[in-house]
CSV table of C-alpha atoms and ligand atoms in Angstrom, one decimal:
chain,number,residue,atom,x,y,z
L,768,MET,CA,-44.3,-2.2,38.0
L,769,THR,CA,-42.3,-0.4,35.3
L,770,GLU,CA,-41.3,-2.1,32.0
L,771,LEU,CA,-37.7,-2.2,33.3
L,772,ASP,CA,-38.8,-3.9,36.6
L,773,GLU,CA,-40.6,-6.5,34.5
L,774,PHE,CA,-37.5,-7.0,32.5
L,775,ARG,CA,-35.5,-7.4,35.7
L,776,ALA,CA,-37.9,-10.0,37.0
L,777,THR,CA,-37.7,-12.0,33.8
L,778,VAL,CA,-33.9,-11.9,33.8
L,779,ARG,CA,-33.8,-12.8,37.5
L,780,ASP,CA,-36.0,-15.9,36.9
L,781,TRP,CA,-33.9,-16.9,34.0
L,782,CYS,CA,-30.7,-16.5,36.1
L,783,ALA,CA,-32.1,-18.6,38.9
L,784,GLN,CA,-32.9,-21.4,36.5
L,785,HIS,CA,-29.9,-21.4,34.2
L,786,ILE,CA,-26.7,-20.2,36.0
L,787,PRO,CA,-24.7,-23.1,37.2
L,788,THR,CA,-24.1,-22.7,40.9
L,789,ASP,CA,-21.0,-24.9,41.2
L,790,TRP,CA,-19.0,-23.7,38.3
L,791,ARG,CA,-15.9,-22.5,40.2
L,792,ALA,CA,-15.4,-25.8,41.9
L,793,ALA,CA,-16.3,-27.8,38.8
L,794,GLN,CA,-13.9,-25.8,36.6
L,795,THR,CA,-10.9,-25.9,38.8
L,796,GLY,CA,-8.4,-28.0,36.9
L,797,PHE,CA,-10.5,-28.0,33.7
L,798,SER,CA,-8.6,-29.1,30.5
L,799,ASP,CA,-8.5,-26.7,27.5
L,800,GLU,CA,-11.1,-28.9,25.8
L,801,GLU,CA,-13.4,-28.8,28.8
L,802,PHE,CA,-13.0,-25.0,29.1
L,803,VAL,CA,-13.8,-24.4,25.4
L,804,SER,CA,-16.8,-26.8,25.5
L,805,PHE,CA,-18.2,-25.1,28.6
L,806,GLN,CA,-17.7,-21.6,27.2
L,807,LYS,CA,-19.4,-22.5,23.9
L,808,SER,CA,-22.4,-24.2,25.6
L,809,TRP,CA,-22.8,-21.3,28.1
L,810,PHE,CA,-22.7,-18.8,25.2
L,811,ALA,CA,-25.3,-20.8,23.4
L,812,GLU,CA,-27.5,-20.8,26.5
L,813,LEU,CA,-27.3,-17.0,26.9
L,814,HIS,CA,-27.9,-16.6,23.2
L,815,SER,CA,-31.0,-18.7,23.2
L,816,ALA,CA,-32.4,-16.4,25.9
L,817,GLY,CA,-31.4,-13.2,23.9
L,818,TYR,CA,-28.7,-12.3,26.5
L,819,ALA,CA,-25.4,-13.0,24.7
L,820,VAL,CA,-25.1,-9.8,22.6
L,821,PRO,CA,-27.5,-7.3,24.1
L,822,HIS,CA,-25.4,-4.4,22.8
L,823,TRP,CA,-25.7,-5.4,19.1
L,824,PRO,CA,-28.3,-3.8,16.9
L,825,ALA,CA,-31.7,-5.6,16.9
L,826,GLU,CA,-31.4,-6.7,13.3
L,827,TRP,CA,-28.3,-8.8,14.2
L,828,GLY,CA,-29.8,-10.3,17.4
L,829,GLY,CA,-29.3,-7.7,20.1
L,830,GLY,CA,-31.3,-4.5,20.6
L,831,LEU,CA,-31.6,-4.2,24.4
L,832,SER,CA,-31.7,-0.5,25.5
L,833,VAL,CA,-28.8,0.7,27.6
L,834,PRO,CA,-30.9,0.5,30.9
L,835,GLN,CA,-31.9,-3.0,29.9
L,836,GLN,CA,-28.3,-4.0,29.3
L,837,ILE,CA,-27.4,-2.6,32.7
L,838,VAL,CA,-30.1,-4.6,34.4
L,839,LEU,CA,-29.0,-7.7,32.6
L,840,TYR,CA,-25.4,-7.2,33.6
L,841,GLN,CA,-26.4,-6.5,37.2
L,842,GLU,CA,-28.5,-9.7,37.4
L,843,LEU,CA,-25.8,-11.9,35.8
L,844,ALA,CA,-23.3,-10.5,38.3
L,845,ALA,CA,-25.6,-10.8,41.3
L,846,HIS,CA,-26.2,-14.4,40.4
L,847,ASP,CA,-22.5,-15.0,39.9
L,848,ALA,CA,-22.7,-16.0,36.2
L,849,PRO,CA,-19.5,-17.3,34.6
L,850,ARG,CA,-17.9,-14.8,32.2
L,851,LEU,CA,-17.9,-15.2,28.4
L,852,VAL,CA,-14.2,-15.3,28.3
L,853,LEU,CA,-13.8,-17.0,25.0
L,854,ALA,CA,-16.5,-15.1,23.0
L,855,PHE,CA,-15.4,-11.7,24.4
L,856,VAL,CA,-13.3,-10.5,21.4
L,857,GLY,CA,-15.9,-11.8,18.9
L,858,ILE,CA,-18.9,-10.2,20.5
L,859,HIS,CA,-17.2,-6.9,21.3
L,860,HIS,CA,-14.1,-6.1,19.3
L,861,ALA,CA,-14.9,-8.0,16.0
L,862,ALA,CA,-18.6,-7.1,16.0
L,863,SER,CA,-18.0,-3.4,16.7
L,864,THR,CA,-15.4,-3.2,14.0
L,865,LEU,CA,-17.6,-5.0,11.4
L,866,LEU,CA,-20.6,-2.9,12.3
L,867,VAL,CA,-18.7,0.3,11.9
L,868,ALA,CA,-16.3,-0.5,9.0
L,869,GLY,CA,-17.2,-3.9,7.6
L,870,THR,CA,-18.9,-4.6,4.2
L,871,ASP,CA,-22.4,-6.1,4.2
L,872,ALA,CA,-20.9,-9.3,3.0
L,873,GLN,CA,-18.4,-9.4,5.9
L,874,ARG,CA,-21.2,-8.6,8.4
L,875,ARG,CA,-23.4,-11.3,6.9
L,876,ARG,CA,-20.6,-13.8,6.9
L,877,HIS,CA,-19.4,-13.2,10.4
L,878,LEU,CA,-22.0,-11.8,12.8
L,879,PRO,CA,-24.3,-14.9,12.6
L,880,ALA,CA,-21.2,-17.1,12.8
L,881,ILE,CA,-20.2,-15.4,16.0
L,882,LEU,CA,-23.7,-16.1,17.4
L,883,ASP,CA,-23.1,-19.8,16.4
L,884,GLY,CA,-19.8,-19.8,18.4
L,885,GLU,CA,-17.1,-18.5,16.0
L,886,ILE,CA,-14.1,-17.5,18.2
L,887,TRP,CA,-12.0,-14.4,17.5
L,888,VAL,CA,-8.6,-13.1,18.5
L,889,GLN,CA,-7.1,-9.7,18.1
L,890,GLY,CA,-3.7,-9.7,16.3
L,891,PHE,CA,-2.5,-6.2,16.8
L,892,SER,CA,0.5,-6.1,19.2
L,893,GLU,CA,4.0,-7.1,18.1
L,894,PRO,CA,7.4,-7.2,19.7
L,895,GLU,CA,8.5,-3.5,19.7
L,896,ALA,CA,5.0,-2.4,18.7
L,897,GLY,CA,2.7,-2.5,21.7
L,898,SER,CA,2.2,1.0,23.1
L,899,ASP,CA,3.7,2.3,19.8
L,900,LEU,CA,1.3,0.1,17.8
L,901,ALA,CA,1.8,2.1,14.6
L,902,ALA,CA,5.4,0.8,14.5
L,903,LEU,CA,4.1,-2.7,13.6
L,904,ARG,CA,6.3,-4.5,11.0
L,905,THR,CA,4.2,-7.5,9.9
L,906,SER,CA,3.9,-7.1,6.2
L,907,ALA,CA,1.1,-7.8,3.7
L,908,ARG,CA,2.2,-7.8,0.1
L,909,ARG,CA,-0.4,-7.6,-2.6
L,910,ASP,CA,-0.5,-10.5,-5.0
L,911,GLY,CA,-3.4,-10.3,-7.5
L,912,GLU,CA,-6.6,-10.8,-5.5
L,913,THR,CA,-4.8,-11.8,-2.3
L,914,PHE,CA,-2.3,-10.4,0.2
L,915,VAL,CA,0.7,-12.5,1.4
L,916,VAL,CA,1.4,-11.8,5.1
L,917,ASN,CA,4.7,-12.4,7.0
L,918,GLY,CA,5.6,-11.4,10.5
L,919,GLN,CA,4.9,-12.0,14.2
L,920,LYS,CA,2.2,-11.0,16.6
L,921,ILE,CA,2.4,-11.3,20.4
L,922,TRP,CA,0.1,-11.3,23.5
L,923,ALA,CA,-2.9,-12.4,21.4
L,924,SER,CA,-5.5,-13.5,23.9
L,925,GLY,CA,-7.1,-16.8,23.2
L,926,ALA,CA,-5.3,-17.3,19.8
L,927,MET,CA,-5.0,-21.1,20.4
L,928,HIS,CA,-8.8,-21.4,20.3
L,929,ALA,CA,-9.6,-18.8,17.6
L,930,ASP,CA,-11.2,-19.4,14.3
L,931,TRP,CA,-10.6,-15.9,13.0
L,932,CYS,CA,-8.2,-13.0,13.7
L,933,LEU,CA,-8.5,-9.2,13.5
L,934,LEU,CA,-5.1,-8.5,11.9
L,935,LEU,CA,-3.2,-5.3,11.4
L,936,ALA,CA,-0.4,-5.5,8.8
L,937,ARG,CA,1.8,-3.0,6.9
L,938,THR,CA,0.8,-2.7,3.2
L,939,ASP,CA,3.0,0.4,2.4
L,940,PRO,CA,6.5,0.2,4.0
L,941,ASN,CA,7.4,3.7,2.7
L,942,ALA,CA,4.4,5.6,4.0
L,943,PRO,CA,4.4,7.4,7.4
L,944,LYS,CA,3.8,4.9,10.1
L,945,ARG,CA,0.0,5.3,10.5
L,946,HIS,CA,-0.7,5.6,6.8
L,947,GLY,CA,0.7,2.3,5.5
L,948,ILE,CA,-1.3,-0.1,7.6
L,949,SER,CA,-4.3,-2.2,6.5
L,950,TYR,CA,-6.9,-4.2,8.5
L,951,PHE,CA,-7.6,-7.8,7.6
L,952,LEU,CA,-9.9,-10.6,8.7
L,953,MET,CA,-7.6,-13.7,8.8
L,954,ASP,CA,-8.9,-17.3,8.9
L,955,MET,CA,-6.8,-19.0,11.6
L,956,ALA,CA,-7.0,-22.3,9.6
L,957,THR,CA,-4.9,-20.7,6.8
L,958,PRO,CA,-1.6,-22.5,6.1
L,959,GLY,CA,1.5,-20.7,7.4
L,960,ILE,CA,0.0,-19.7,10.9
L,961,GLU,CA,1.7,-21.0,14.0
L,962,VAL,CA,0.4,-20.2,17.5
L,963,ARG,CA,2.6,-20.6,20.6
L,964,PRO,CA,1.0,-19.9,24.0
L,965,ILE,CA,2.9,-17.8,26.6
L,966,ARG,CA,2.6,-18.5,30.3
L,967,ASN,CA,1.5,-15.6,32.5
L,968,ALA,CA,2.1,-14.7,36.2
L,969,LEU,CA,-0.8,-16.9,37.3
L,970,GLY,CA,0.6,-19.9,35.4
L,971,GLU,CA,-2.1,-19.7,32.7
L,972,SER,CA,-1.4,-19.7,29.0
L,973,HIS,CA,-4.2,-17.7,27.6
L,974,PHE,CA,-2.2,-15.3,25.4
L,975,CYS,CA,0.0,-16.3,22.6
L,976,GLU,CA,2.6,-15.5,20.0
L,977,ILE,CA,1.4,-15.9,16.4
L,978,PHE,CA,3.9,-16.5,13.6
L,979,LEU,CA,2.9,-15.7,10.1
L,980,ASP,CA,4.8,-17.3,7.2
L,981,ASP,CA,3.5,-16.5,3.7
L,982,VAL,CA,-0.1,-16.5,4.9
L,983,VAL,CA,-2.5,-15.9,2.0
L,984,ILE,CA,-5.5,-13.6,2.8
L,985,PRO,CA,-8.1,-12.8,0.1
L,986,ALA,CA,-8.3,-9.1,-0.7
L,987,ALA,CA,-12.0,-9.3,0.0
L,988,ASN,CA,-11.1,-9.9,3.7
L,989,MET,CA,-9.8,-6.4,4.1
L,990,VAL,CA,-11.8,-4.1,6.4
L,991,GLY,CA,-12.0,-0.6,5.1
L,992,THR,CA,-9.7,0.5,2.3
L,993,VAL,CA,-6.0,-0.3,1.7
L,994,HIS,CA,-3.5,1.6,3.9
L,995,GLN,CA,-6.4,3.0,6.0
L,996,GLY,CA,-6.4,0.3,8.6
L,997,TRP,CA,-5.3,2.6,11.4
L,998,GLN,CA,-8.7,4.4,11.3
L,999,VAL,CA,-10.5,1.0,11.4
L,1000,ALA,CA,-8.3,-0.1,14.3
L,1001,GLN,CA,-9.7,2.9,16.3
L,1002,ALA,CA,-13.1,1.3,16.2
L,1003,THR,CA,-11.7,-2.0,17.7
L,1004,LEU,CA,-9.7,-0.1,20.3
L,1005,GLY,CA,-12.7,2.1,21.1
L,1006,ALA,CA,-14.8,-1.1,21.8
L,1007,GLU,CA,-12.0,-2.6,23.9
L,1008,ARG,CA,-11.5,0.6,26.0
L,1009,GLY,CA,-15.1,1.6,26.3
L,1010,MET,CA,-18.1,-0.5,25.3
L,1011,THR,CA,-16.9,-3.6,27.1
L,1012,MET,CA,-16.7,-1.7,30.4
L,1013,LEU,CA,-20.5,-1.5,30.9
L,1014,GLU,CA,-20.6,-5.2,31.8
L,1015,LEU,CA,-17.3,-5.1,33.7
L,1016,ALA,CA,-18.4,-2.1,35.8
L,1017,GLU,CA,-21.6,-3.8,36.8
L,1018,ARG,CA,-19.8,-7.0,37.6
L,1019,LEU,CA,-17.3,-5.1,39.8
L,1020,SER,CA,-20.1,-3.2,41.6
L,1021,ASN,CA,-22.6,-6.1,42.0
L,1022,ALA,CA,-20.2,-9.0,42.6
L,1023,GLY,CA,-16.7,-7.7,43.5
L,1024,PHE,CA,-17.8,-5.1,45.9
L,1025,ARG,CA,-20.4,-7.4,47.6
L,1026,TRP,CA,-17.6,-10.0,48.1
L,1027,LEU,CA,-15.3,-7.4,49.5
L,1028,VAL,CA,-18.0,-6.3,52.0
L,1029,GLN,CA,-18.5,-9.9,53.0
L,1030,ALA,CA,-14.7,-10.4,53.4
L,1031,CYS,CA,-14.6,-7.4,55.7
L,1032,ALA,CA,-17.5,-8.4,57.9
L,1033,PRO,CA,-18.1,-7.6,60.7
L,1034,ILE,CA,-17.1,-4.0,59.8
L,1035,ASP,CA,-16.0,-2.7,63.2
L,1036,ASP,CA,-12.9,-0.9,62.1
L,1037,SER,CA,-13.3,2.7,61.0
L,1038,VAL,CA,-10.3,2.5,58.5
L,1039,VAL,CA,-12.0,-0.5,56.8
L,1040,ALA,CA,-15.4,1.3,56.8
L,1041,ASP,CA,-13.8,4.4,55.3
L,1042,ARG,CA,-12.1,2.3,52.5
L,1043,LEU,CA,-15.4,0.5,51.7
L,1044,ALA,CA,-17.3,3.8,51.6
L,1045,GLN,CA,-14.6,5.3,49.3
L,1046,PHE,CA,-14.9,2.3,47.0
L,1047,GLU,CA,-18.6,2.5,46.9
L,1048,ILE,CA,-18.4,6.2,45.8
L,1049,GLU,CA,-15.8,5.4,43.2
L,1050,LEU,CA,-17.9,2.5,41.8
L,1051,ALA,CA,-21.0,4.8,41.5
L,1052,GLY,CA,-18.7,7.2,39.6
L,1053,LEU,CA,-17.5,4.4,37.3
L,1054,ARG,CA,-21.0,3.1,36.5
L,1055,GLY,CA,-22.1,6.7,35.7
L,1056,LEU,CA,-19.1,7.2,33.4
L,1057,CYS,CA,-19.8,3.9,31.6
L,1058,ARG,CA,-23.5,4.5,31.1
L,1059,ASP,CA,-22.7,8.0,29.8
L,1060,LEU,CA,-20.1,6.7,27.4
L,1061,VAL,CA,-22.3,4.0,26.0
L,1062,GLU,CA,-25.3,6.3,25.6
L,1063,ARG,CA,-23.2,9.0,23.9
L,1064,SER,CA,-21.5,6.4,21.7
L,1065,GLU,CA,-24.8,5.2,20.4
L,1066,THR,CA,-25.7,8.7,19.3
L,1067,GLY,CA,-22.2,9.5,18.0
L,1068,HIS,CA,-21.5,12.0,20.7
L,1069,ALA,CA,-18.7,10.4,22.6
L,1070,GLY,CA,-15.7,12.6,23.2
L,1071,PRO,CA,-12.2,11.6,21.8
L,1072,ALA,CA,-10.9,10.6,25.3
L,1073,ASP,CA,-14.1,9.2,26.9
L,1074,ALA,CA,-13.3,5.5,26.3
L,1075,SER,CA,-9.8,6.1,27.7
L,1076,ILE,CA,-11.1,7.7,30.9
L,1077,VAL,CA,-13.4,4.7,31.5
L,1078,LYS,CA,-10.7,2.1,30.8
L,1079,LEU,CA,-8.2,3.9,33.1
L,1080,TYR,CA,-10.7,4.4,35.8
L,1081,TYR,CA,-12.0,0.8,35.7
L,1082,SER,CA,-8.6,-0.9,35.6
L,1083,GLU,CA,-7.0,1.1,38.4
L,1084,LEU,CA,-10.1,0.8,40.6
L,1085,LEU,CA,-10.2,-2.9,40.0
L,1086,GLN,CA,-6.6,-3.1,41.2
L,1087,ARG,CA,-7.3,-1.1,44.4
L,1088,ILE,CA,-10.4,-3.2,45.2
L,1089,THR,CA,-8.7,-6.6,44.7
L,1090,GLY,CA,-5.6,-5.3,46.4
L,1091,PHE,CA,-7.6,-4.3,49.5
L,1092,GLY,CA,-9.3,-7.7,49.4
L,1093,ALA,CA,-5.8,-9.3,49.5
L,1094,GLU,CA,-4.9,-7.1,52.4
L,1095,ILE,CA,-8.0,-8.1,54.3
L,1096,ALA,CA,-7.6,-11.8,53.5
L,1097,GLY,CA,-4.1,-11.6,55.1
L,1098,LEU,CA,-1.6,-14.5,55.0
L,1099,PRO,CA,-4.3,-17.2,54.7
L,1100,GLY,CA,-5.5,-15.5,51.5
L,1101,GLN,CA,-2.1,-15.9,49.9
L,1102,THR,CA,-2.1,-19.6,49.7
L,1103,VAL,CA,-1.5,-20.5,46.1
L,1104,LEU,CA,-4.6,-21.9,44.5
L,1105,THR,CA,-5.5,-23.0,41.0
L,1106,LYS,CA,-7.6,-20.4,39.2
L,1107,PRO,CA,-11.0,-21.9,37.9
L,1108,ALA,CA,-11.4,-21.7,34.2
L,1109,SER,CA,-14.1,-19.1,33.0
L,1110,SER,CA,-13.1,-16.7,35.8
L,1111,GLY,CA,-11.3,-13.4,35.1
L,1112,TRP,CA,-10.5,-11.5,38.3
L,1113,GLU,CA,-13.4,-13.3,40.1
L,1114,SER,CA,-11.6,-16.5,40.9
L,1115,GLY,CA,-12.7,-16.5,44.6
L,1116,ASN,CA,-9.2,-15.9,45.8
L,1117,TRP,CA,-8.2,-12.2,46.5
L,1118,MET,CA,-4.5,-12.7,45.9
L,1119,LEU,CA,-5.0,-14.4,42.5
L,1120,ASP,CA,-7.5,-11.7,41.6
L,1121,PHE,CA,-5.1,-9.0,42.6
L,1122,ILE,CA,-2.4,-10.4,40.5
L,1123,GLY,CA,-4.9,-11.0,37.6
L,1124,SER,CA,-6.2,-7.4,37.9
L,1125,TRP,CA,-2.9,-6.0,36.7
L,1126,GLU,CA,-3.5,-7.4,33.2
L,1127,TRP,CA,-6.4,-4.8,32.9
L,1128,THR,CA,-4.0,-1.9,33.1
L,1129,ILE,CA,-2.0,-3.1,30.1
L,1130,PRO,CA,-4.1,-4.3,27.1
L,1131,GLY,CA,-5.9,-1.8,24.8
L,1132,GLY,CA,-3.2,0.7,25.7
L,1133,ALA,CA,-1.4,0.8,29.1
L,1134,SER,CA,-2.5,3.3,31.7
L,1135,GLU,CA,0.4,5.7,30.8
L,1136,ILE,CA,-0.9,5.7,27.2
L,1137,GLN,CA,-4.5,6.4,28.3
L,1138,ARG,CA,-3.3,9.3,30.4
L,1139,THR,CA,-1.5,10.7,27.3
L,1140,ILE,CA,-4.7,10.4,25.2
L,1141,ILE,CA,-6.8,12.1,27.9
L,1142,GLY,CA,-4.2,14.9,28.2
L,1143,GLU,CA,-3.8,15.5,24.5
L,1144,ARG,CA,-7.2,14.6,23.0
L,1145,GLY,CA,-9.5,15.2,25.9
L,1146,LEU,CA,-7.9,18.3,27.6
L,1147,GLY,CA,-6.1,19.6,24.5
L,1148,LEU,CA,-2.7,19.8,26.3
L,1149,PRO,CA,0.3,20.4,24.1
L,1150,ARG,CA,2.2,17.2,23.0
I,2601,LIG,C1,-3.5,-9.6,29.5
I,2601,LIG,C2,-3.1,-9.0,28.2
I,2601,LIG,C3,-3.9,-9.4,27.1
I,2601,LIG,C4,-3.5,-8.8,25.9
I,2601,LIG,N1,-4.2,-9.2,24.8
I,2601,LIG,C5,-3.9,-8.7,23.6
I,2601,LIG,C6,-4.6,-9.2,22.4
I,2601,LIG,O1,-5.5,-10.0,22.5
I,2601,LIG,N2,-4.2,-8.7,21.2
I,2601,LIG,C7,-3.2,-7.8,21.1
I,2601,LIG,O2,-2.9,-7.4,20.0
I,2601,LIG,N3,-2.5,-7.4,22.2
I,2601,LIG,C8,-2.8,-7.8,23.4
I,2601,LIG,N4,-2.1,-7.4,24.5
I,2601,LIG,C9,-0.9,-6.6,24.3
I,2601,LIG,C10,-1.1,-5.1,24.8
I,2601,LIG,O3,-2.0,-4.4,24.0
I,2601,LIG,C11,0.3,-4.5,25.0
I,2601,LIG,O4,0.9,-5.3,26.0
I,2601,LIG,C12,0.2,-3.1,25.4
I,2601,LIG,O5,-0.2,-2.3,24.3
I,2601,LIG,C13,1.6,-2.6,25.9
I,2601,LIG,O6,2.6,-2.9,24.9
I,2601,LIG,P1,3.9,-3.6,25.3
I,2601,LIG,O7,3.6,-4.8,26.1
I,2601,LIG,O8,4.8,-3.8,24.1
I,2601,LIG,O9,4.7,-2.7,26.3
I,2601,LIG,P2,5.5,-1.4,26.0
I,2601,LIG,O10,4.9,-0.6,24.9
I,2601,LIG,O11,6.9,-1.8,25.8
I,2601,LIG,O12,5.3,-0.5,27.3
I,2601,LIG,C14,6.1,-0.8,28.5
I,2601,LIG,C15,5.8,0.3,29.5
I,2601,LIG,O13,6.2,1.5,29.0
I,2601,LIG,C16,5.2,2.5,29.0
I,2601,LIG,N5,5.2,3.3,27.8
I,2601,LIG,C17,5.5,2.9,26.6
I,2601,LIG,N6,5.4,4.0,25.7
I,2601,LIG,C18,5.2,5.1,26.5
I,2601,LIG,C19,5.0,6.5,26.2
I,2601,LIG,N7,5.0,7.0,25.0
I,2601,LIG,N8,4.7,7.3,27.3
I,2601,LIG,C20,4.6,6.8,28.5
I,2601,LIG,N9,4.8,5.5,28.9
I,2601,LIG,C21,5.0,4.6,27.9
I,2601,LIG,C22,3.9,1.6,28.9
I,2601,LIG,O14,2.8,2.3,29.4
I,2601,LIG,C23,4.2,0.4,29.8
I,2601,LIG,O15,4.0,0.7,31.2
I,2601,LIG,C24,-2.4,-7.9,25.8
I,2601,LIG,C25,-1.7,-7.6,26.9
I,2601,LIG,C26,-2.0,-8.1,28.1
I,2601,LIG,C27,-1.2,-7.8,29.3
């Protein structure tokens, strides 16, 4: 038995003992408080086994190799573990940003706190500044050792539960768009912050508007240097588009595809068989791309468009797979059901999952924007 096989056996045992089997039924109709409480206790359980932040460096509580991370994600998916919906931005976007661009003090303050359950939100997008993020207008005016922030954010996932926010704000209104932006860590308990949830197509309210009215942020909470926030934001977006995909690709391959095959059984139609074979090939491609991206990112060799390729490929394949699931389920599969908390696209209902899958082609830069990045930065095509 290889070391990796032993690791898989350990993870498999752990999964069999710790993953709740009835979580979908139990979480249908969960209140917000029940959802937060479950997500925090599930995160703590994964963390106590060393499985919550496998992608972090060992000194901060992670340190699994890429093959070990893949095995862990495969087993969690195969055992149908609930997703870490609430901790997602903290363990991926915030942590990656702090590890790349934060100060020692910022890392020491926040990385252990994230492991203790601190929840994060990403406050980048604004009305009129989504795809064109550099057009953002929220302002941060220097006032001694603080900045005073005014403006509005939108589509901020999980803001109503967040303790901290990754915030982009304009510190120099006269500089060219990308040069006058700074990056802040904002305590969501600061006076002047109002969070208003927005209802989505599934009837959920997980993303929000954030209104900022004279919100005072200590200058020590800036990540990177003043007016250089655009460069720091690339680390956050790189994590959102790329590193998070390792888990998502394994989940789609080891849970989503398995369910699709089950939904199609018995496979006695050649069109259905063809589609399944095509998906299996595409999933193998996705998993290869993800692994390659993570390994090359770890050694600083990722290409400028690699994360965009993975994000585009994952989100559009997810749409095709859940769309085919909805086709196979037919009319009975289109009964409106309530989505269980803690599920993303894996609610157990193909139609809900197909509708939900569309959200993956938008955040972190919509598909059209990813294609532009791939064309310009990856292929070197003229603007
Ligand atoms: C589920 C979900 C969660 C999100 N979570 C967060 C979050 O936590 N934090 C956060 O800050 N933001 C979040 N967002 C916001 C997301 O990043 C933006 O929605 C996204 O960047 C698109 O911006 P927009 O909505 O303003 O659309 P627009 O920029 O108005 O785009 C509308 C359409 O026009 C296309 N388009 C725009 N410009 C171009 C162009 N130059 N070339 C070609 N096509 C173009 C776009 O691709 C899109 O199809 C989330 C969005 C979703 C859907």
